[in-house]
Amino acid sequence: MAAQLDVAAQLRGRDFVIIGCTGFLGKVWVAMVLERYPDIGKLYMVVRKKRGESPESRFWSQVASSEVFKPLREKHGDDFEAFVTRHVVPVDGDV
């Protein structure tokens, strides 16, 4: 019998670089990972500056404010921003 993969254990404390996080699928993926694996390390998210908006500002206005983050906002309440800040680092870049 094959051993089962413990995804939570494999992701615990691991850091990742994420591209495409401002698109719909990227937002859904990030929200699901943060909800299901809260012990993950840092998600370094490549976010292109746009129209004078910094990567950090663009992340908070276009990604974290998305409806797909609603379950995380409800789960963490007033600590939502602190939780996301612990795990997400917007990085300026363009693929």
PDB file of C-alpha atoms in Angstrom:
ATOM      1  CA  MET A   1       0.000   0.000   0.000  1.00  0.00           C
ATOM      2  CA  ALA A   2       1.398   3.420  -0.974  1.00  0.00           C
ATOM      3  CA  ALA A   3       2.006   6.026   1.702  1.00  0.00           C
ATOM      4  CA  GLN A   4      -0.324   9.014   1.599  1.00  0.00           C
ATOM      5  CA  LEU A   5       1.104  12.424   0.886  1.00  0.00           C
ATOM      6  CA  ASP A   6       0.652  14.895   3.749  1.00  0.00           C
ATOM      7  CA  VAL A   7       0.310  18.150   1.799  1.00  0.00           C
ATOM      8  CA  ALA A   8       0.053  20.306   4.935  1.00  0.00           C
ATOM      9  CA  ALA A   9       3.335  18.878   6.258  1.00  0.00           C
ATOM     10  CA  GLN A  10       5.032  19.392   2.891  1.00  0.00           C
ATOM     11  CA  LEU A  11       3.949  23.059   2.681  1.00  0.00           C
ATOM     12  CA  ARG A  12       4.535  23.959   6.344  1.00  0.00           C
ATOM     13  CA  GLY A  13       7.065  26.784   6.483  1.00  0.00           C
ATOM     14  CA  ARG A  14       7.843  26.590   2.746  1.00  0.00           C
ATOM     15  CA  ASP A  15       8.241  29.768   0.684  1.00  0.00           C
ATOM     16  CA  PHE A  16       7.033  30.149  -2.917  1.00  0.00           C
ATOM     17  CA  VAL A  17       7.272  32.651  -5.748  1.00  0.00           C
ATOM     18  CA  ILE A  18       3.892  33.141  -7.399  1.00  0.00           C
ATOM     19  CA  ILE A  19       3.238  34.681 -10.811  1.00  0.00           C
ATOM     20  CA  GLY A  20      -0.179  35.491 -12.227  1.00  0.00           C
ATOM     21  CA  CYS A  21      -1.725  36.272  -8.857  1.00  0.00           C
ATOM     22  CA  THR A  22      -3.661  39.321 -10.088  1.00  0.00           C
ATOM     23  CA  GLY A  23      -5.653  37.171 -12.506  1.00  0.00           C
ATOM     24  CA  PHE A  24      -8.789  35.316 -11.454  1.00  0.00           C
ATOM     25  CA  LEU A  25      -7.207  31.864 -11.182  1.00  0.00           C
ATOM     26  CA  GLY A  26      -4.219  33.282  -9.321  1.00  0.00           C
ATOM     27  CA  LYS A  27      -6.477  34.964  -6.763  1.00  0.00           C
ATOM     28  CA  VAL A  28      -8.459  31.770  -6.258  1.00  0.00           C
ATOM     29  CA  TRP A  29      -5.285  29.697  -5.868  1.00  0.00           C
ATOM     30  CA  VAL A  30      -3.719  32.076  -3.331  1.00  0.00           C
ATOM     31  CA  ALA A  31      -6.934  32.355  -1.289  1.00  0.00           C
ATOM     32  CA  MET A  32      -7.353  28.567  -1.228  1.00  0.00           C
ATOM     33  CA  VAL A  33      -3.741  27.931  -0.239  1.00  0.00           C
ATOM     34  CA  LEU A  34      -3.883  30.476   2.587  1.00  0.00           C
ATOM     35  CA  GLU A  35      -7.186  29.078   3.834  1.00  0.00           C
ATOM     36  CA  ARG A  36      -6.259  25.399   3.662  1.00  0.00           C
ATOM     37  CA  TYR A  37      -2.568  25.640   4.627  1.00  0.00           C
ATOM     38  CA  PRO A  38      -2.226  28.511   7.132  1.00  0.00           C
ATOM     39  CA  ASP A  39       1.207  27.256   8.222  1.00  0.00           C
ATOM     40  CA  ILE A  40       2.719  27.880   4.788  1.00  0.00           C
ATOM     41  CA  GLY A  41       5.743  30.168   4.730  1.00  0.00           C
ATOM     42  CA  LYS A  42       5.930  33.255   2.536  1.00  0.00           C
ATOM     43  CA  LEU A  43       4.238  33.687  -0.826  1.00  0.00           C
ATOM     44  CA  TYR A  44       6.404  36.091  -2.809  1.00  0.00           C
ATOM     45  CA  MET A  45       3.896  37.392  -5.336  1.00  0.00           C
ATOM     46  CA  VAL A  46       5.142  39.034  -8.512  1.00  0.00           C
ATOM     47  CA  VAL A  47       2.888  42.050  -9.038  1.00  0.00           C
ATOM     48  CA  ARG A  48       3.617  44.550 -11.788  1.00  0.00           C
ATOM     49  CA  LYS A  49       3.383  48.237 -10.885  1.00  0.00           C
ATOM     50  CA  LYS A  50       0.609  49.866 -12.841  1.00  0.00           C
ATOM     51  CA  ARG A  51      -0.472  53.464 -13.319  1.00  0.00           C
ATOM     52  CA  GLY A  52       1.632  54.720 -10.441  1.00  0.00           C
ATOM     53  CA  GLU A  53       0.293  52.044  -8.098  1.00  0.00           C
ATOM     54  CA  SER A  54       2.942  50.150  -6.121  1.00  0.00           C
ATOM     55  CA  PRO A  55       2.918  46.333  -6.078  1.00  0.00           C
ATOM     56  CA  GLU A  56       1.782  46.406  -2.435  1.00  0.00           C
ATOM     57  CA  SER A  57      -1.047  48.825  -3.145  1.00  0.00           C
ATOM     58  CA  ARG A  58      -2.110  46.845  -6.217  1.00  0.00           C
ATOM     59  CA  PHE A  59      -2.087  43.590  -4.226  1.00  0.00           C
ATOM     60  CA  TRP A  60      -4.365  45.035  -1.528  1.00  0.00           C
ATOM     61  CA  SER A  61      -6.705  46.809  -3.971  1.00  0.00           C
ATOM     62  CA  GLN A  62      -7.005  44.065  -6.607  1.00  0.00           C
ATOM     63  CA  VAL A  63      -6.127  40.761  -4.994  1.00  0.00           C
ATOM     64  CA  ALA A  64      -6.827  40.813  -1.247  1.00  0.00           C
ATOM     65  CA  SER A  65     -10.040  42.776  -1.770  1.00  0.00           C
ATOM     66  CA  SER A  66     -11.371  40.119  -4.154  1.00  0.00           C
ATOM     67  CA  GLU A  67     -14.526  38.187  -3.291  1.00  0.00           C
ATOM     68  CA  VAL A  68     -12.515  34.941  -3.269  1.00  0.00           C
ATOM     69  CA  PHE A  69     -10.829  36.142  -0.055  1.00  0.00           C
ATOM     70  CA  LYS A  70     -14.195  36.459   1.719  1.00  0.00           C
ATOM     71  CA  PRO A  71     -13.872  33.118   3.595  1.00  0.00           C
ATOM     72  CA  LEU A  72     -10.434  34.185   4.860  1.00  0.00           C
ATOM     73  CA  ARG A  73     -11.774  37.610   5.907  1.00  0.00           C
ATOM     74  CA  GLU A  74     -14.614  35.915   7.801  1.00  0.00           C
ATOM     75  CA  LYS A  75     -12.303  33.338   9.393  1.00  0.00           C
ATOM     76  CA  HIS A  76      -9.705  35.853  10.595  1.00  0.00           C
ATOM     77  CA  GLY A  77     -11.936  38.882  11.177  1.00  0.00           C
ATOM     78  CA  ASP A  78      -9.925  41.846  12.423  1.00  0.00           C
ATOM     79  CA  ASP A  79      -6.710  39.797  12.059  1.00  0.00           C
ATOM     80  CA  PHE A  80      -7.203  39.250   8.303  1.00  0.00           C
ATOM     81  CA  GLU A  81      -4.715  41.907   7.232  1.00  0.00           C
ATOM     82  CA  ALA A  82      -2.109  40.754   9.762  1.00  0.00           C
ATOM     83  CA  PHE A  83      -2.523  37.118   8.666  1.00  0.00           C
ATOM     84  CA  VAL A  84      -2.130  37.984   4.982  1.00  0.00           C
ATOM     85  CA  THR A  85       0.814  40.302   5.694  1.00  0.00           C
ATOM     86  CA  ARG A  86       2.586  37.443   7.535  1.00  0.00           C
ATOM     87  CA  HIS A  87       2.330  35.241   4.456  1.00  0.00           C
ATOM     88  CA  VAL A  88       2.262  37.482   1.378  1.00  0.00           C
ATOM     89  CA  VAL A  89       5.113  39.640   0.092  1.00  0.00           C
ATOM     90  CA  PRO A  90       4.260  41.560  -3.086  1.00  0.00           C
ATOM     91  CA  VAL A  91       7.363  41.877  -5.291  1.00  0.00           C
ATOM     92  CA  ASP A  92       7.679  44.268  -8.199  1.00  0.00           C
ATOM     93  CA  GLY A  93       8.148  42.417 -11.453  1.00  0.00           C
ATOM     94  CA  ASP A  94       6.858  41.695 -14.928  1.00  0.00           C
ATOM     95  CA  VAL A  95       7.031  38.252 -16.471  1.00  0.00           C
TER      96      VAL A  95
END
